[in-house]
Amino acid sequence: MHASHRPPRHPRAWLPLLLLSQAAVAWLWWRWGWPVGLPAMLATHAVAWWGVLAPNAALYGPVLSRLPIADRDVWLTIDDGPSDQTAAILDLLDAHDARATFFLVGERARARPDLVREIARRGHGIANHSATHPQARFWALGPRRMRAEIEGAQHELRNITGSAPRWFRAVVGHANPFVSAPLRDARLARVGWSARGFDAVERDVARVVARIERDLAPGAIVLLHEGAPHGRSVEMIAAVLGRLEALGYRAALPE
């Protein structure tokens, strides 16, 4: 599974495509006027926005959305911690003999370093989920702030555990043209998902589990959260673990 770890190699590969597309738009506008030029411009802008907003879009750099395996293994990923619920989630994972990767927020890790070390001690993965989790504006961060978010979390997690994370998940799954350069420099690979239940906002446990189950397959990357405002994250993770067992899936790490 190590082949799945693909940090960006060419963080500005999108730039020639952007320049070429806009040159083509300008030519179309000059040749046939706005009835052709305007739709062409809107289409190219739509593609650029798709690269920002679609969680598994690889326009601005590679993103892993599924593990290339045939075994009935899935990768459980738990975002937004550490939190008051981390200890209970660790006990659940132990009870089900399951492994997960915790995508942690740097400032929250700094406030709860013992929980971070406990995650690692119990054999789970620790990954980078930004320094401050700027949910409303991550998609719009400029190059300096984007680098600070990625490198800040990397610094905190490395100081706490002694090891640098290898995986990164963008906040809300959004990316932009400035995400790949700091990922390349930190040797971080971006991770999306292939199965989600909207557990951060949905209160109904059964609906969350049903949505995830619809997308389960060998190598699925399952998106879960801890510390959701509705307070039911532990219950939801317990239900997902139970359903995975019933369906014959094993929650394992990609390393």
PDB file of C-alpha atoms in Angstrom, residues 5 126-128 153-155 157-159 161-167 186-188 255:
ATOM      1  CA  HIS A   5       1.532   7.661  -0.724  1.00  0.00           C
ATOM      2  CA  ILE A 126      -1.677  10.294  13.174  1.00  0.00           C
ATOM      3  CA  ALA A 127      -2.152  12.652  10.252  1.00  0.00           C
ATOM      4  CA  ASN A 128      -2.256  16.373   9.497  1.00  0.00           C
ATOM      5  CA  ALA A 153       0.214  21.243  12.249  1.00  0.00           C
ATOM      6  CA  GLN A 154       3.175  19.228  11.000  1.00  0.00           C
ATOM      7  CA  HIS A 155       5.423  20.946  13.549  1.00  0.00           C
ATOM      8  CA  LEU A 157       2.424  16.698  15.693  1.00  0.00           C
ATOM      9  CA  ARG A 158       6.094  15.939  15.088  1.00  0.00           C
ATOM     10  CA  ASN A 159       7.061  17.583  18.380  1.00  0.00           C
ATOM     11  CA  THR A 161       5.052  12.153  18.774  1.00  0.00           C
ATOM     12  CA  GLY A 162       8.606  12.358  17.485  1.00  0.00           C
ATOM     13  CA  SER A 163       7.459  11.397  13.982  1.00  0.00           C
ATOM     14  CA  ALA A 164       6.299  13.551  11.091  1.00  0.00           C
ATOM     15  CA  PRO A 165       2.851  12.675   9.682  1.00  0.00           C
ATOM     16  CA  ARG A 166       2.758  11.330   6.136  1.00  0.00           C
ATOM     17  CA  TRP A 167      -0.898  12.071   5.292  1.00  0.00           C
ATOM     18  CA  ALA A 186       6.659  18.238   3.888  1.00  0.00           C
ATOM     19  CA  ARG A 187       6.386  14.948   1.932  1.00  0.00           C
ATOM     20  CA  LEU A 188       2.664  14.820   2.720  1.00  0.00           C
ATOM     21  CA  GLU A 255       1.121   1.335   6.222  1.00  0.00           C
TER      22      GLU A 255
END
